[in-house]
Short mmCIF file of C-alpha atoms in Angstrom, two decimals:
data_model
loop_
_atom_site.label_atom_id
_atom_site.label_comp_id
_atom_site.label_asym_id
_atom_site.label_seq_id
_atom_site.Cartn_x
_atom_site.Cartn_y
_atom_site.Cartn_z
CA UNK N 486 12.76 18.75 14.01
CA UNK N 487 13.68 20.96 11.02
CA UNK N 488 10.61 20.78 8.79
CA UNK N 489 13.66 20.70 5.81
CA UNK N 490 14.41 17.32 7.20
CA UNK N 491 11.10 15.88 7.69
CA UNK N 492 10.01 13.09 4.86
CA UNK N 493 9.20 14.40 1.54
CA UNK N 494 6.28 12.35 0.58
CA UNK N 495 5.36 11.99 -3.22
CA UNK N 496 1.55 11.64 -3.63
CA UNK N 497 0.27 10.59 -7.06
CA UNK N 498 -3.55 11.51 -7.61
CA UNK N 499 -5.01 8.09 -9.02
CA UNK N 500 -7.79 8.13 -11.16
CA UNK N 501 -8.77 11.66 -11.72
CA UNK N 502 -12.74 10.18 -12.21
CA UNK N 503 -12.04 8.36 -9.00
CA UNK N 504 -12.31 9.49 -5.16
CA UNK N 505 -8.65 9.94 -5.24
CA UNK N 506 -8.33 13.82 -5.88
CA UNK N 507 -11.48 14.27 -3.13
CA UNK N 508 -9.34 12.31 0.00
CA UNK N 509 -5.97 13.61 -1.79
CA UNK N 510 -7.46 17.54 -0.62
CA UNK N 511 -9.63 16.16 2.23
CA UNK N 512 -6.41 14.86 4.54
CA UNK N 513 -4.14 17.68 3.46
CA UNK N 514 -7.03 20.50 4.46
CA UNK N 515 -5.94 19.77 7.80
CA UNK N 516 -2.32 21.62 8.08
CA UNK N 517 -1.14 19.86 10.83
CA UNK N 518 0.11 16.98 8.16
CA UNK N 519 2.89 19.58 7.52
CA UNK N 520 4.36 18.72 11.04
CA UNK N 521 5.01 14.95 9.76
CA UNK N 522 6.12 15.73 6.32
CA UNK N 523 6.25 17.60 3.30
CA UNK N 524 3.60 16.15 0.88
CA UNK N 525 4.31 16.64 -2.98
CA UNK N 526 0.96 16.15 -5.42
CA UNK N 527 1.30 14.26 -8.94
CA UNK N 528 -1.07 15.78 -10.82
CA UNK N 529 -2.06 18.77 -12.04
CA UNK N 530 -3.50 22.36 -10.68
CA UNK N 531 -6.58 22.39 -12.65
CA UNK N 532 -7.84 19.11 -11.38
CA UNK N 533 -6.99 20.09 -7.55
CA UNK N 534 -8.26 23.63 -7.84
CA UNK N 535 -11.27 21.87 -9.42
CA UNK N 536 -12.30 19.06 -6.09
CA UNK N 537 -11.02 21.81 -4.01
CA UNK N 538 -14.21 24.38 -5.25
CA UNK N 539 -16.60 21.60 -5.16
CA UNK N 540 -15.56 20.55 -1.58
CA UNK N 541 -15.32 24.71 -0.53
CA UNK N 542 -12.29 23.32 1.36
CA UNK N 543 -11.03 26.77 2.11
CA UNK N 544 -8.17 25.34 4.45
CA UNK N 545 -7.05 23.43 1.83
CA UNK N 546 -3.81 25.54 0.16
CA UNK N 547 -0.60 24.61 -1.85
CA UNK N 548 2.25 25.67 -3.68
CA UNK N 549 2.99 24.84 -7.45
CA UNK N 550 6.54 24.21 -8.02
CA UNK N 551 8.47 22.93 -11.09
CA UNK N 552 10.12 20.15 -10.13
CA UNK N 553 10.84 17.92 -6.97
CA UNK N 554 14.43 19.75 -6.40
CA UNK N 555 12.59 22.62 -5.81
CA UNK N 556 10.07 21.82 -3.01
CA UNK N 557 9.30 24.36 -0.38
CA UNK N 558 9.49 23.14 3.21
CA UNK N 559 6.57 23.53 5.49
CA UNK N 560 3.92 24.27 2.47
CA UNK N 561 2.07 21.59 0.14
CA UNK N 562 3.76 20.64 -3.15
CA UNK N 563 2.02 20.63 -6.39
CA UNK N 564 3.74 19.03 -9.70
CA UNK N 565 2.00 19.39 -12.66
CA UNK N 566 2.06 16.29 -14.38
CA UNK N 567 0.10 17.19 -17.92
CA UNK N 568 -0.67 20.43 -19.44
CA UNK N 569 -3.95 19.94 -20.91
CA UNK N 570 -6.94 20.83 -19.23
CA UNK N 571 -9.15 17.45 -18.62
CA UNK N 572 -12.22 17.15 -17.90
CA UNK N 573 -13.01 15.35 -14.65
CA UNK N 574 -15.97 13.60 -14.55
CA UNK N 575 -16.66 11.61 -11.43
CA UNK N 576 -17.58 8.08 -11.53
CA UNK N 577 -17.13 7.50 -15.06
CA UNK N 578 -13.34 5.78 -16.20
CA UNK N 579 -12.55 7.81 -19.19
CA UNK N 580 -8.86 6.73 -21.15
CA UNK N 581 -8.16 10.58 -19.88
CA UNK N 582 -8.78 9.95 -16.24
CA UNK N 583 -6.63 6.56 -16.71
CA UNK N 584 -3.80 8.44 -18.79
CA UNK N 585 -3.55 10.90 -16.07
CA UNK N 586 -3.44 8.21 -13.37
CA UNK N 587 -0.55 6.82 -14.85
CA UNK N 588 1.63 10.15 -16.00
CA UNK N 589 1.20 10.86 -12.27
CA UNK N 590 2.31 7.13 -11.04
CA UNK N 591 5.17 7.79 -13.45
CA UNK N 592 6.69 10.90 -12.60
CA UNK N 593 6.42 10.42 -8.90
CA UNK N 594 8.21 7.32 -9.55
CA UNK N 595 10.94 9.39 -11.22
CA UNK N 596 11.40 11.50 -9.12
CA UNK N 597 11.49 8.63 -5.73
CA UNK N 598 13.88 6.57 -7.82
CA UNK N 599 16.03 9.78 -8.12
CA UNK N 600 16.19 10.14 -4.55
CA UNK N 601 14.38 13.16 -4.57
CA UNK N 602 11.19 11.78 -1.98
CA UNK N 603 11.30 9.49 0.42
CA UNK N 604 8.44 7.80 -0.01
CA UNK N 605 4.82 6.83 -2.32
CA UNK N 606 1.29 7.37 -1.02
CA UNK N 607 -0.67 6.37 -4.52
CA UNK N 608 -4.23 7.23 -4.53
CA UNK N 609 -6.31 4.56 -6.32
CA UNK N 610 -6.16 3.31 -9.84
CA UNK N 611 -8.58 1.95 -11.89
CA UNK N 612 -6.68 -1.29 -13.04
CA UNK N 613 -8.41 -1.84 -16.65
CA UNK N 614 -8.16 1.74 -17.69
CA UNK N 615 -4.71 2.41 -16.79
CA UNK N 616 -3.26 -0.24 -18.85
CA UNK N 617 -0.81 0.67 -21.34
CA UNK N 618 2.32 0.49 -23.23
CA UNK N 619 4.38 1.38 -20.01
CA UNK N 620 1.39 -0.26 -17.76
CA UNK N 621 0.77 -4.18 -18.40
CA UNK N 622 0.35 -5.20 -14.82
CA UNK N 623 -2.70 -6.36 -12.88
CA UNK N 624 -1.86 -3.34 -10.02
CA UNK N 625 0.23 -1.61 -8.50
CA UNK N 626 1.97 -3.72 -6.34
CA UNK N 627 3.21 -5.70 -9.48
CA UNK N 628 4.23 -2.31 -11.31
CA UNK N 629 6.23 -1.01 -8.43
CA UNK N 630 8.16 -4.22 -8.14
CA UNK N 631 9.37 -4.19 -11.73
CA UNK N 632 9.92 -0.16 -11.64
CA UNK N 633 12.00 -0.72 -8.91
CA UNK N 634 13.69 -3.93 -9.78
CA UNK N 635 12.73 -5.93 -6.43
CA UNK N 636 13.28 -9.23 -6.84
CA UNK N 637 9.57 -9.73 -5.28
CA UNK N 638 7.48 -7.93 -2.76
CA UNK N 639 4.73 -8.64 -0.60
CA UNK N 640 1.23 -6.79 -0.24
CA UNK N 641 0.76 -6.04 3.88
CA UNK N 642 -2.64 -4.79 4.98
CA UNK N 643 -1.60 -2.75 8.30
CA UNK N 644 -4.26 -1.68 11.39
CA UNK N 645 -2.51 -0.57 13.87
CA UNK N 646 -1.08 -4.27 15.27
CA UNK N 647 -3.23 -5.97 13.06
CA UNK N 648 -1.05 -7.35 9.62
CA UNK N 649 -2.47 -9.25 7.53
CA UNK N 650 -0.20 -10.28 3.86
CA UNK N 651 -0.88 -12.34 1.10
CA UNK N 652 0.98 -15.39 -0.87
CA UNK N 653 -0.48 -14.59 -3.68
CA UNK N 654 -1.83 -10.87 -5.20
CA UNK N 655 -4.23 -9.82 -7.81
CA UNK N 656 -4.79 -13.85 -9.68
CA UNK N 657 -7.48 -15.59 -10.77
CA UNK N 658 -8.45 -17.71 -8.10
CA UNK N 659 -8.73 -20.74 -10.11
CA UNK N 660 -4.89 -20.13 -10.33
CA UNK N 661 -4.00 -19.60 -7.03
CA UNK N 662 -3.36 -23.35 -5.84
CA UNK N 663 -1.04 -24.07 -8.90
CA UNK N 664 1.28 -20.87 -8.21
CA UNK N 665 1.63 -21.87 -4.40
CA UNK N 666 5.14 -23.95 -3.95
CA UNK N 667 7.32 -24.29 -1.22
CA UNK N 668 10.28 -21.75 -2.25
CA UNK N 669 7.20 -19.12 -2.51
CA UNK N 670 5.86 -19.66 0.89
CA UNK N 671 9.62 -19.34 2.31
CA UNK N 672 10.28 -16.27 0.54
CA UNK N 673 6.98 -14.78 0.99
CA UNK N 674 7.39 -15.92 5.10
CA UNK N 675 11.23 -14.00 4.82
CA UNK N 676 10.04 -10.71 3.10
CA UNK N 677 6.79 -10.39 6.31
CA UNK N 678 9.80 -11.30 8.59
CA UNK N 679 12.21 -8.92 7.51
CA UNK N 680 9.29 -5.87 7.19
CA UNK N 681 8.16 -6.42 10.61
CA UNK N 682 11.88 -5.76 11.93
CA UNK N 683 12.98 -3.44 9.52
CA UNK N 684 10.17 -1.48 8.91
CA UNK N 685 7.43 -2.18 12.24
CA UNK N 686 10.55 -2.56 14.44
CA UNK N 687 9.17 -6.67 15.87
CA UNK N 688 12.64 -7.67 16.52
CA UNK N 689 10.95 -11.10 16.94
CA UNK N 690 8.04 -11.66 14.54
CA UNK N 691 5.16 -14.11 15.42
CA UNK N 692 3.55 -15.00 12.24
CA UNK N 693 0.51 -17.05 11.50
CA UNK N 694 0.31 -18.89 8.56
CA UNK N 695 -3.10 -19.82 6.96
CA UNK N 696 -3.79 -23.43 4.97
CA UNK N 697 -5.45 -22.95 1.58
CA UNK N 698 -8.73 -25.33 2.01
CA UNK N 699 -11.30 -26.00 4.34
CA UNK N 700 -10.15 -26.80 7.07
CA UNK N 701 -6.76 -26.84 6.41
CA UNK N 702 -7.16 -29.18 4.30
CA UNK N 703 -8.37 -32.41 6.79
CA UNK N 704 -5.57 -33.87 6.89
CA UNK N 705 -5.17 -34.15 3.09
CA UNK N 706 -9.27 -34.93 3.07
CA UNK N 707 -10.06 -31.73 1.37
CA UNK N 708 -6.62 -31.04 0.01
CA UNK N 709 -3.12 -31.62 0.54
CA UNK N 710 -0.99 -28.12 -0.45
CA UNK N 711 -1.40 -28.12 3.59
CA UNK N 712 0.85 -31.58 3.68
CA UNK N 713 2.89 -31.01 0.91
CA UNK N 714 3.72 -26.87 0.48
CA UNK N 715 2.56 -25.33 3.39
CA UNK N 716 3.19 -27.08 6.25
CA UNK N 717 6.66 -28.50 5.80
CA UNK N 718 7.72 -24.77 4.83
CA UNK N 719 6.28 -24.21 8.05
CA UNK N 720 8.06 -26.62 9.71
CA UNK N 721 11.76 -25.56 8.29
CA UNK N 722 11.59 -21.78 9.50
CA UNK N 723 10.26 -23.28 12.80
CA UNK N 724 13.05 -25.79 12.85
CA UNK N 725 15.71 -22.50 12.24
CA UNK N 726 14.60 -20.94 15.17
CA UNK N 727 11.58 -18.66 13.44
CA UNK N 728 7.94 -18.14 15.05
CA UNK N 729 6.23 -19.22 12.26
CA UNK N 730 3.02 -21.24 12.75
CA UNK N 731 -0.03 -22.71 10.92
CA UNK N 732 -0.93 -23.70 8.74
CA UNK N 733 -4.41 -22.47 10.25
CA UNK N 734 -7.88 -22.76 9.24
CA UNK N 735 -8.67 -19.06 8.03
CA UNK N 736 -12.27 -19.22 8.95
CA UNK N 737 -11.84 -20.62 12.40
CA UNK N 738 -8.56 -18.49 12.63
CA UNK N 739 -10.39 -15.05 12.15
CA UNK N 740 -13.59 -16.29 13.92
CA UNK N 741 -11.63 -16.76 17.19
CA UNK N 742 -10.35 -13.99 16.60
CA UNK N 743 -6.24 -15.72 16.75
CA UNK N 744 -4.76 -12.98 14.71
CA UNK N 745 -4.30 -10.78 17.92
CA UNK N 746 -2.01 -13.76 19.40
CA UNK N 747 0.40 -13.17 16.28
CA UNK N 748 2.77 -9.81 14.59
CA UNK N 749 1.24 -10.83 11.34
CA UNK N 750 -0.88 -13.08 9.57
CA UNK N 751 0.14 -14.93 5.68
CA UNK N 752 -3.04 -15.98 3.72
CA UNK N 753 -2.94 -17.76 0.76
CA UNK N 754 -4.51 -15.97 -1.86
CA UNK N 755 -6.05 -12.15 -1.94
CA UNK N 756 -10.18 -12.44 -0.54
CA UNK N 757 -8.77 -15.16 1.94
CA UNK N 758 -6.75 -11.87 3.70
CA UNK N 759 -8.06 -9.16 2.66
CA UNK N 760 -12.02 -10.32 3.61
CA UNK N 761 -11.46 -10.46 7.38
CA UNK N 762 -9.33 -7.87 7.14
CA UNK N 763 -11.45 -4.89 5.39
CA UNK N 764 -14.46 -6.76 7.69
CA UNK N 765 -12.38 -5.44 10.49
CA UNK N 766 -10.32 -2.31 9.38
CA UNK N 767 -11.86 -0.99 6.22
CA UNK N 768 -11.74 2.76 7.57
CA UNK N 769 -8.17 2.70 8.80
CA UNK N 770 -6.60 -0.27 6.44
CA UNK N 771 -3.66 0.53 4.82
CA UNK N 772 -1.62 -0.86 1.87
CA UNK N 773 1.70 -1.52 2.44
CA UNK N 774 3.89 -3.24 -0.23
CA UNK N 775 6.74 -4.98 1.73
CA UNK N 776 9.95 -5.93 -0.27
CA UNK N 777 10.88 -2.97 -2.04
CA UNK N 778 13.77 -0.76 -2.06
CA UNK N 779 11.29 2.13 -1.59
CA UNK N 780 8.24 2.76 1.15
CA UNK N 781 4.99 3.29 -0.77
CA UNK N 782 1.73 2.88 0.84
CA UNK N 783 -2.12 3.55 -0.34
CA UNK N 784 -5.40 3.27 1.33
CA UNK N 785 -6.77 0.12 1.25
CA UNK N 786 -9.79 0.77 -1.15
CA UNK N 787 -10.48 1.61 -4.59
CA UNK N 788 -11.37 4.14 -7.09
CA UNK N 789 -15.13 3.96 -5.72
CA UNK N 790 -16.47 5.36 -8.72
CA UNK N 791 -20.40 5.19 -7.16
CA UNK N 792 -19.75 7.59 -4.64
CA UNK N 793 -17.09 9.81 -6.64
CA UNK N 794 -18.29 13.39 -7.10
CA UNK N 795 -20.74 13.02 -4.15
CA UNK N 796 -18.45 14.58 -1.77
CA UNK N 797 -18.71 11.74 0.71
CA UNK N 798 -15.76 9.71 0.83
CA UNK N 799 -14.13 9.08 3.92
CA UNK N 800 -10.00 9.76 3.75
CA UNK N 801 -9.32 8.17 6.69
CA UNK N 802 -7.84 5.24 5.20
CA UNK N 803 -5.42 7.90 2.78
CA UNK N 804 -4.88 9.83 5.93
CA UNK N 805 -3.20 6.47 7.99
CA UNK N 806 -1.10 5.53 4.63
CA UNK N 807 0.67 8.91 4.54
CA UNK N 808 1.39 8.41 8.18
CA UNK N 809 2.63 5.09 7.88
CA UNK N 810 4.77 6.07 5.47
CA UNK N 811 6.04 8.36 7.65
CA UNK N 812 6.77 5.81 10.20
CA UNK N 813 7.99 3.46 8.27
CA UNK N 814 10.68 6.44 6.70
CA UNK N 815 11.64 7.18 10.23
CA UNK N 816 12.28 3.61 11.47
CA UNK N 817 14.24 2.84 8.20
CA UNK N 818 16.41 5.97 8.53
CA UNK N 819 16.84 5.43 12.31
CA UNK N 820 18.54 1.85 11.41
CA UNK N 821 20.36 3.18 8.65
CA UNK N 822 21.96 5.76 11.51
CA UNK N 823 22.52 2.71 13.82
CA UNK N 824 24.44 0.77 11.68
CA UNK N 825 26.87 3.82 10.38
#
């Protein structure tokens, strides 16, 4: 394929304290990325050229353009996203480092809401220091959602076949049982369904759904969202002709190990998912925000300010978002081709 046609992939650098900038330069040292797409850094020269000297990665090139409509096929993309020179100081959250986390979230959301990329890899944020006049949400998930006027989304850990999504995102858990409702789990079930055949290409989703308490409650016993919210949801997609079933114990559900019987798994609240999950994919886990307009992904960790600087930090987890992205791109422009 023409490398002018392959998916131009907007990359913003995350926390500029953070291990962002190290796995940013880390996955795109190795130039055989630039067969899959044409990747387009958020950030700024000085911070790049800086990671890139303290990891010698002398494989590791780009080219600085001015703007998105002017990206160069078959070379890495560099927007500068501030002028000023900032200091980077690994593992320490500085306003700067969150400022410049945001500026680049911002302008790479520009520019994908312009039509000008195709898709969002976002390095990590820190979510405290990033917060802001044009930033009052607990993550990204939530930010892209409003930015791209989504009437809701759904955060999708992806292995390989294993899925793994969440009712509820970044809440207190003391809060988590009095969001749950029946219309949530339904749309929450419709948005997995309609990513795993839109964007996985599971023309028939099976999809586990988890209970909230111990046991799945006990019969009402130990709680009774399972009798009340979950399960009759449950029961109506099953009822429509969906493979929908649960709700499940999580602990007994991961334990045995049931998750590789199903296209996708919906947990209740964030540590119930992501737990097993990072337990059994933290390297290659990706973030996947199902529901929007858009494809973004990220890797499935954070900032991990204790080991930024160190030159340790594994990008495999980076390297599998980009390339999901770049599936996901593919399969959505191969249906958009079927149906013209």
């Amino acid at each position: 394929m023409d490398n002018r046609h392959k998916a131009k992939i907007g990359i913003s650098i995350g926390d500029t304290n953070g291990i962002g900038p190290e796995i940013i330069v880390k996955t795109l040292s190795d130039q055989r990325i630039l067969n899959f797409c044409t990747p387009v850094i958020y950030g700024s020269a000085g911070v790049v050229n800086k990671v890139r000297k303290a990891l010698s990665a002398e494989h590791f090139h780009y080219q600085q353009v001015g703007s998105a409509q002017e990206l160069i096929p078959k070379k890495i993309n560099l927007i500068n996203c501030w002028e000023e020179d900032i200091a980077v100081e690994p593992g320490t959250p500085k306003p700067e480092s969150g400022k410049a986390s945001l500026d680049s979230l911002m302008a790479a959301c520009q520019d994908l809401k312009a039509g000008l990329l195709d898709g969002l890899v976002t390095a990590p944020i820190d979510k405290d220091n990033i917060q802001s006049e044009e930033f009052k949400f607990p993550g990204h998930t939530e930010f892209l959602t409003s930015y791209f006027d989504a009437a809701d989304s759904l955060m999708l850990l992806v292995a390989d076949d294993l899925r793994v999504a969440t009712v509820t995102g970044h809440i207190p858990v003391k809060d988590v049982a009095t969001k749950l409702n029946f219309d949530l789990i339904i749309r929450k079930i419709t948005i997995l369904q309609e990513s795993l055949r839109r964007d996985f290409g599971i023309l028939k989703p099976r999809i586990a759904v988890l209970g909230l308490n111990p046991h799945a409650g006990e019969k009402g016993l130990l709680g009774t969202e399972e009798t009340e919210i979950i399960r009759p949801a449950v029961m109506q997609l099953k009822e429509k002709g969906h493979l929908v079933f649960g709700p499940y114990p999580a602990d007994g559900f991961f334990g045995m190990r049931m998750y590789k019987q199903f296209d996708a798994v919906l947990s209740m609240y964030h540590d119930q998912g992501l737990i097993p999950f990072k337990t059994l994919a933290m390297e290659t886990g990706v973030n996947y925000t199902a529901g929007l307009p858009i494809v973004r992904t990220s890797p499935d960790h954070g900032t991990a300010y204790d080991i930024a600087g160190k030159h340790t930090a594994d990008e495999t987890s980076f390297r599998e978002a980009l390339f999901l992205a770049c599936d996901i791109i593919k399969k959505r422009q191969t249906e958009q081709k079927a149906v013209l």
